[in-house]
XYZ file of C-alpha atoms in Angstrom:
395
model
C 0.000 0.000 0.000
C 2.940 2.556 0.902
C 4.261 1.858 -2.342
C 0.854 3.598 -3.642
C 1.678 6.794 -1.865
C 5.640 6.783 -1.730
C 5.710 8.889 -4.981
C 3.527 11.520 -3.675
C 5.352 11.644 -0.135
C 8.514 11.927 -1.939
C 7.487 14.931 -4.141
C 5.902 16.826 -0.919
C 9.166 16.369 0.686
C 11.087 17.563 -2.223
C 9.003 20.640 -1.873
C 9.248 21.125 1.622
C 12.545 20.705 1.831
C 12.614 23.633 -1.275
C 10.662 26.107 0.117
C 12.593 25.704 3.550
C 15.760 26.525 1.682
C 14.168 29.897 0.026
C 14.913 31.442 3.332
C 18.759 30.241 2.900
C 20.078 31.937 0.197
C 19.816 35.390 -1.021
C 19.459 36.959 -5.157
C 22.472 36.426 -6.775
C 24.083 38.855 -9.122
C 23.140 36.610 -11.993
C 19.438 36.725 -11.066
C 19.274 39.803 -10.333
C 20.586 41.259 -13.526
C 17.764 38.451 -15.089
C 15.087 40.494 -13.243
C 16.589 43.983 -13.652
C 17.632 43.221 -17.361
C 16.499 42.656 -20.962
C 12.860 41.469 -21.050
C 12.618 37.633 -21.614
C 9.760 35.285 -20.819
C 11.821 33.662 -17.774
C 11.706 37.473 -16.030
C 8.030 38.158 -17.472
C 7.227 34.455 -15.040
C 9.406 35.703 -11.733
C 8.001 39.714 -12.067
C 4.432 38.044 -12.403
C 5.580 35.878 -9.013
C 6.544 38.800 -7.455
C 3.774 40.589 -8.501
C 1.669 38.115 -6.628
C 3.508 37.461 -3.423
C 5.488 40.518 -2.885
C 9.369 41.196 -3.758
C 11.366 38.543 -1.488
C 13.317 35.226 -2.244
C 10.183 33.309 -1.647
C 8.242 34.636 -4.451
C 11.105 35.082 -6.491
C 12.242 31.253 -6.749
C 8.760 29.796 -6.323
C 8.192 29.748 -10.304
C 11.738 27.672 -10.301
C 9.978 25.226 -7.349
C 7.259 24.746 -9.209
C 8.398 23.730 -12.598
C 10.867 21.196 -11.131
C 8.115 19.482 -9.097
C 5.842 19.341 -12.432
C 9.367 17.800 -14.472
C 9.176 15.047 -11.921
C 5.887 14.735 -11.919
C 6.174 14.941 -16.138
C 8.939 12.540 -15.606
C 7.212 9.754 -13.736
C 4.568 9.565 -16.277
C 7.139 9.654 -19.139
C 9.473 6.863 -17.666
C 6.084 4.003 -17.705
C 7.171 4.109 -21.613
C 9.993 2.547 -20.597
C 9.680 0.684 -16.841
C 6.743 -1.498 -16.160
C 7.811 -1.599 -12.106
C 5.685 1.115 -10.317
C 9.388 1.234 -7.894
C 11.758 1.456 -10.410
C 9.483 4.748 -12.002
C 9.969 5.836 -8.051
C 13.795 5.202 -7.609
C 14.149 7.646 -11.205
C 12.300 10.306 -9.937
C 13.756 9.851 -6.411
C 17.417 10.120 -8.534
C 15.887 13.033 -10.558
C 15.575 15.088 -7.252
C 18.677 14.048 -5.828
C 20.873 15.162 -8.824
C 23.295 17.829 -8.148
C 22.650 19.581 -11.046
C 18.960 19.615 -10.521
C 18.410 20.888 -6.996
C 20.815 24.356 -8.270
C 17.894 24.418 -11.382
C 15.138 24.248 -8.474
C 16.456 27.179 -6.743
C 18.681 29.355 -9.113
C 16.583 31.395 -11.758
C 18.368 30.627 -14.696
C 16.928 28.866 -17.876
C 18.099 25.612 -17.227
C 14.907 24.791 -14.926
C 12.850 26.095 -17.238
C 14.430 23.877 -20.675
C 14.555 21.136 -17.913
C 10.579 21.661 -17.386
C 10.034 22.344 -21.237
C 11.868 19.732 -22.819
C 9.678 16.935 -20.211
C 6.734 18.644 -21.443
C 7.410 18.252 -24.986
C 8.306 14.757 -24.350
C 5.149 13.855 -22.649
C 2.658 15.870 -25.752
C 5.229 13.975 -28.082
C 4.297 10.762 -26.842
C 0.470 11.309 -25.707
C -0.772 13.731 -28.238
C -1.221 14.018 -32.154
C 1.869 15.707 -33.903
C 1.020 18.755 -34.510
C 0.793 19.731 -30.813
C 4.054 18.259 -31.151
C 4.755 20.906 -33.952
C 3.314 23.524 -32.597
C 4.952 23.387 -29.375
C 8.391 23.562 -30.882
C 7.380 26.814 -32.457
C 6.512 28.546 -29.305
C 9.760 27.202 -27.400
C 11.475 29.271 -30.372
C 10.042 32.332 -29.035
C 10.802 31.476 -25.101
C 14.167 30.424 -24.382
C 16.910 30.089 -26.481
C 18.144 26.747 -24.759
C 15.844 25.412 -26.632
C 17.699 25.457 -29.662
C 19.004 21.694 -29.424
C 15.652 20.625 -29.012
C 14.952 21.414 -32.801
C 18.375 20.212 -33.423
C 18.184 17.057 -32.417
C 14.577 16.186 -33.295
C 15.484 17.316 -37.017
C 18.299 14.736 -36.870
C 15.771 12.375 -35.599
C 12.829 12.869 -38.333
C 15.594 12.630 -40.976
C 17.019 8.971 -39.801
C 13.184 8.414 -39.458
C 12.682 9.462 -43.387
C 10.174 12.087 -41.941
C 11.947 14.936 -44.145
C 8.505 17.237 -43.943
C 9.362 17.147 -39.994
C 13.033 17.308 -40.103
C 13.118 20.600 -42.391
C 10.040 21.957 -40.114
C 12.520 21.707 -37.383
C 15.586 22.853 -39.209
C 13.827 25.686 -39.925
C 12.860 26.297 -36.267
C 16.728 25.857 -35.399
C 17.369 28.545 -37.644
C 14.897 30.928 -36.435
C 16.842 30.269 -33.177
C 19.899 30.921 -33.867
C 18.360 34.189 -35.664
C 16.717 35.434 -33.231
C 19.433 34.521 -30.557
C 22.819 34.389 -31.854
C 25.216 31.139 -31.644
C 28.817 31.289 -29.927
C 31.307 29.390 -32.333
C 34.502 30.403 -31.778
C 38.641 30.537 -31.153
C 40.835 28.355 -32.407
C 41.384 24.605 -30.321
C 42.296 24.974 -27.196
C 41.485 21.762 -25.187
C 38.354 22.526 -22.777
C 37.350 19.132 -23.575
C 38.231 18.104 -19.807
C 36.888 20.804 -18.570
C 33.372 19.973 -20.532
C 33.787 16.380 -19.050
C 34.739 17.401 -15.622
C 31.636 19.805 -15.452
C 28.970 17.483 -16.559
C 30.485 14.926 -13.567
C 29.432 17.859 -11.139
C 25.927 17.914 -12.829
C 25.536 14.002 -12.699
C 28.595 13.034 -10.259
C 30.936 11.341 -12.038
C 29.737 7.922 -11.885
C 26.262 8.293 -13.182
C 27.691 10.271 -16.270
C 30.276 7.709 -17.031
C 26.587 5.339 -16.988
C 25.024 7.868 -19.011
C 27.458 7.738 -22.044
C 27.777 4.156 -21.496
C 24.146 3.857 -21.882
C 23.537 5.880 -24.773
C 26.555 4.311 -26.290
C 24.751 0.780 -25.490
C 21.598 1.439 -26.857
C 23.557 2.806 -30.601
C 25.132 -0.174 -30.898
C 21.633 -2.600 -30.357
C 20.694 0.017 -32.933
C 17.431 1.051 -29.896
C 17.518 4.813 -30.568
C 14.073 6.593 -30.360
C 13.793 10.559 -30.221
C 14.943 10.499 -26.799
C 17.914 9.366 -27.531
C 18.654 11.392 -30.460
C 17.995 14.757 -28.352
C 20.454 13.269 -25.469
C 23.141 11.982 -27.985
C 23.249 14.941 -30.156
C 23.583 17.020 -27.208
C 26.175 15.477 -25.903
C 28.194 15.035 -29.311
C 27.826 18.895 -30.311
C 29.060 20.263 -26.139
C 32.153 18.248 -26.710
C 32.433 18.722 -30.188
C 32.778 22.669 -29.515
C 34.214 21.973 -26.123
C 37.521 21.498 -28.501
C 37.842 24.685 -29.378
C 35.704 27.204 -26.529
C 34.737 27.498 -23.477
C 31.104 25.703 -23.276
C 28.796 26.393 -21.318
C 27.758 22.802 -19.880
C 24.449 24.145 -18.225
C 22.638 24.923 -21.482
C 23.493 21.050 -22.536
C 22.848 19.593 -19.226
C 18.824 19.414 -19.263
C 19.397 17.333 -22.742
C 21.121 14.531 -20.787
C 18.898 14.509 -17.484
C 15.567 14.161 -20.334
C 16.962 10.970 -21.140
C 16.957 8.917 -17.341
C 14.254 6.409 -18.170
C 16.658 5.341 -21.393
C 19.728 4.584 -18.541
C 16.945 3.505 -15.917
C 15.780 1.071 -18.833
C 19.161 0.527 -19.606
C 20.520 -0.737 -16.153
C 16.923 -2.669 -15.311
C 17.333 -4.805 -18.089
C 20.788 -5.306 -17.902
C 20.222 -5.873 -14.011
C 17.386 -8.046 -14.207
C 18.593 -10.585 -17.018
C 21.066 -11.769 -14.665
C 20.666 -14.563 -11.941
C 21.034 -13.025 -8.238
C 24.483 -14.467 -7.969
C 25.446 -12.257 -10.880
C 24.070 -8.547 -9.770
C 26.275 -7.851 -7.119
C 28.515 -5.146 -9.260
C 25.180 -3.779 -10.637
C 23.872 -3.918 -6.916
C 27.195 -2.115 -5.496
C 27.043 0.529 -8.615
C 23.355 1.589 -7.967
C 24.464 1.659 -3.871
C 27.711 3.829 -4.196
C 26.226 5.846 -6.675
C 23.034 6.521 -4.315
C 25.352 7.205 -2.079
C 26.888 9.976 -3.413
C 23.776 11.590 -4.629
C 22.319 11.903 -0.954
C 25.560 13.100 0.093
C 25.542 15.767 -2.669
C 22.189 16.627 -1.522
C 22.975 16.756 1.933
C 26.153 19.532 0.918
C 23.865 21.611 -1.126
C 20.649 21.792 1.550
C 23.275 22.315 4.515
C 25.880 23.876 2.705
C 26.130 26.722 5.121
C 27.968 24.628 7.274
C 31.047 23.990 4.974
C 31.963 27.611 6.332
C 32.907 26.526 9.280
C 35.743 24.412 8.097
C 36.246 27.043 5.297
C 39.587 29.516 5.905
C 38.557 31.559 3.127
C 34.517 32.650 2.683
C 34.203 33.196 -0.659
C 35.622 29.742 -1.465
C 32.297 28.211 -0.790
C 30.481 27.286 -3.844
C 27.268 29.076 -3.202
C 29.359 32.341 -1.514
C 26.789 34.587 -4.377
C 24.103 33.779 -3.242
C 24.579 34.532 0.215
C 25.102 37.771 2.158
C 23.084 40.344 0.111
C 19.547 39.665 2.450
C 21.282 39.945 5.278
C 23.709 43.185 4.471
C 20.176 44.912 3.590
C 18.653 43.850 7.003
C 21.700 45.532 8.992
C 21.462 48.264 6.901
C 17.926 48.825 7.530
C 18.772 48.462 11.218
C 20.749 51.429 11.082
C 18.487 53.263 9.143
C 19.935 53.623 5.990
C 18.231 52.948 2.816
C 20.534 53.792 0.271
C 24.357 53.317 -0.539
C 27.071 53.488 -2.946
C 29.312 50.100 -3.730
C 29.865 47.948 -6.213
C 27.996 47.061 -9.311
C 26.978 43.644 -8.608
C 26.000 44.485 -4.874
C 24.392 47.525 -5.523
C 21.876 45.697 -7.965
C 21.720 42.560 -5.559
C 20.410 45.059 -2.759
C 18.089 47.049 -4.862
C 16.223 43.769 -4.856
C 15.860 43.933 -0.928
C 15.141 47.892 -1.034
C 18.075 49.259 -0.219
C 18.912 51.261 -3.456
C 21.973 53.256 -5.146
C 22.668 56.563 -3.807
C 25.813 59.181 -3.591
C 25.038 59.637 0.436
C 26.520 56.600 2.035
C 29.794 54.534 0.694
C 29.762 50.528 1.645
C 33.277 49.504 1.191
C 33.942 45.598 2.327
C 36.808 45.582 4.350
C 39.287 42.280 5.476
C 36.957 39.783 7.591
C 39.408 40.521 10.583
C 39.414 44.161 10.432
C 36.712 46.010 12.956
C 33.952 46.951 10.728
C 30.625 49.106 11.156
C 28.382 45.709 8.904
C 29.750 42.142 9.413
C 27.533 39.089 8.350
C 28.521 35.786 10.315
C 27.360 32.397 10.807
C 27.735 30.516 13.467
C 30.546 33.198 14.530
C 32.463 32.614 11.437
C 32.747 36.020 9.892
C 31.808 35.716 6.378
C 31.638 39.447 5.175
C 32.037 42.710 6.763
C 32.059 46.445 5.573
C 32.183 50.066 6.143
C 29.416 52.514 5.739
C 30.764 56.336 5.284
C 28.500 59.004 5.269
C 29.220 61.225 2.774
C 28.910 64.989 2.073
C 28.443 66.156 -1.039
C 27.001 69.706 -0.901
């Protein structure tokens, strides 16, 4: 009977646990130049958010919350395609959440939750809908996010291995528009970030689920059992390394390709699990285990990751340093009555979010975490930032 409720119990924990950490972290510079910058549709959905439930970190990453929980939810009722086992569909979404690379999409407003979120949808109207919702879907993705832009990519390669050249040009042509309307970084001459591509998508996945991932893919090419799933993942994959060669890539935008196609690898290891006697599974058992493993320890850094500056000499070492500090600067500086001050670019626009805006009166200048200082931010009585305010007179 539990196992009837375990996937809903898991995804109200997920939130929970979400939600909780809202209260954590603070806009980052990144985000905050999202929601202060060029209109796009991903600032149009956290303005709206805001709009609705005030300006403060809970109403600015609930949009984020809420389209991961609908990608597992999307995911779940993708993956009975490919499991018939009501707990393996659970342990895949239970992965899904745990990955390293998700839980930053859940909280960071950035475009990869919302590909993440987009490209599930499109995979669940692909399979349970006629094609031209199918069709029609792609063409407003153009016109929302360029990450996107694989998406036509690799379902263009798809429809042409699948003689469906109507469908494949339709899709070129989207990939086009894409590029149009959003530009596409080719560029420098080799230079060998092809380790750096690999060691980044290890971080996303941890290092041995990605190895299980390419092996997976790799499997499935070779049993010639490639659907449009895989085609999107592979292609992905192929073109970030491909350019990796030569630039700088960003992994991220790449990323939500490989994490659409878990119930191929969850197939993948099943079968090659389950075809075996019991005496047989026990390096398929200890794979699964370590790699579990790691994942709730991963998880476990990111939701407590404050702590890790207590054993940190050096603040701003920590991984998540950005998006930290700025809430709590603009409470002290309420405190002491001032609403206004002049620092740095990326601060300054990080505590306009909280109210505290630009001004010529008042000069915050950080100052060396053992220096006496008028604003210092601890935890846990490790200094983590601390700064001067001057008043100044400019009459």
């Amino acid at each position: 009977m539990i196992k009837k409720y375990l996937f809903s119990i898991i995804i109200i924990m997920d939130a929970i646990v979400l939600l909780t950490q809202t209260s954590n972290i603070s806009i980052s510079y990144g985000e905050a130049s999202l929601l202060y910058g060029d209109m796009s549709f991903l600032r149009m959905i956290a303005q709206s958010s805001i709009y609705l439930f005030g300006q403060n970190d809970f109403a600015l990453r609930l949009p984020m919350i809420l389209m991961h929980l609908a990608s597992a939810i999307l995911l779940y009722k993708i993956s009975r395609k490919y499991l018939t086992r009501r707990k393996d569909k659970i342990w895949l979404v239970l992965l899904f959440i745990l990955l390293p690379g998700v839980i930053s999409s859940a909280l960071v407003v950035n475009s990869a939750g919302l590909v993440i979120f987009g490209l599930f949808l499109f995979l669940y109207i692909y399979d349970n809908l006629p094609d031209k919702a199918a069709y029609a879907t792609s063409l407003i993705y153009v016109f929302i996010d360029p990450g996107f832009v694989y998406l036509f990519f690799g379902m263009s390669v798809f429809y042409m291995y699948d003689k469906q050249k109507r469908a494949s040009l339709y899709n070129l042509m989207l990939f086009f528009i894409s590029i149009y309307l959003y530009g596409f970084e080719a560029y420098g001459v080799p230079e060998g970030h092809f380790l750096d591509a690999i060691g980044i998508y290890s971080t996303i996945f941890t290092p041995s689920i990605f190895v299980f991932i390419f092996y997976a893919l790799y499997r499935r090419y070779l049993m010639n059992n490639m659907d449009y799933i895989w085609y999107l993942a592979s292609t992905a994959l192929v073109l970030s390394l491909l350019l990796s060669m030569r630039q700088r890539v960003m992994v991220e935008h790449f990323a939500p390709y490989l994490i659409i196609a878990l119930p191929l690898i969850a197939q993948t290891f099943t079968n090659s699990y389950r075809v075996r006697l019991k005496e047989f599974r026990t390096k398929y058992t200890m794979l699964f285990a370590l790699s579990f493993a790691f994942l709730v320890f991963n998880y476990l850094v990111v939701v407590l990751n404050k702590e890790l500056y207590l054993v940190l000499e050096n603040p701003k070492k920590h991984f998540a340093y950005d998006t930290h500090i700025a809430r709590d600067l603009a409470k002290q500086l309420r405190s002491k009555n001032i609403s206004c001050v002049a620092t740095d670019k990326k601060m300054s626009l990080r505590l306009a979010f909280y109210g505290i805006e630009s001004c010529e009166e008042n000069m915050l200048e950080e100052n060396d975490l053992n220096v006496d200082s008028d604003v210092t931010i601890s935890y846990r009585n490790k200094i983590l930032y601390s700064a001067n305010v001057t008043k100044l007179n400019n009459k």
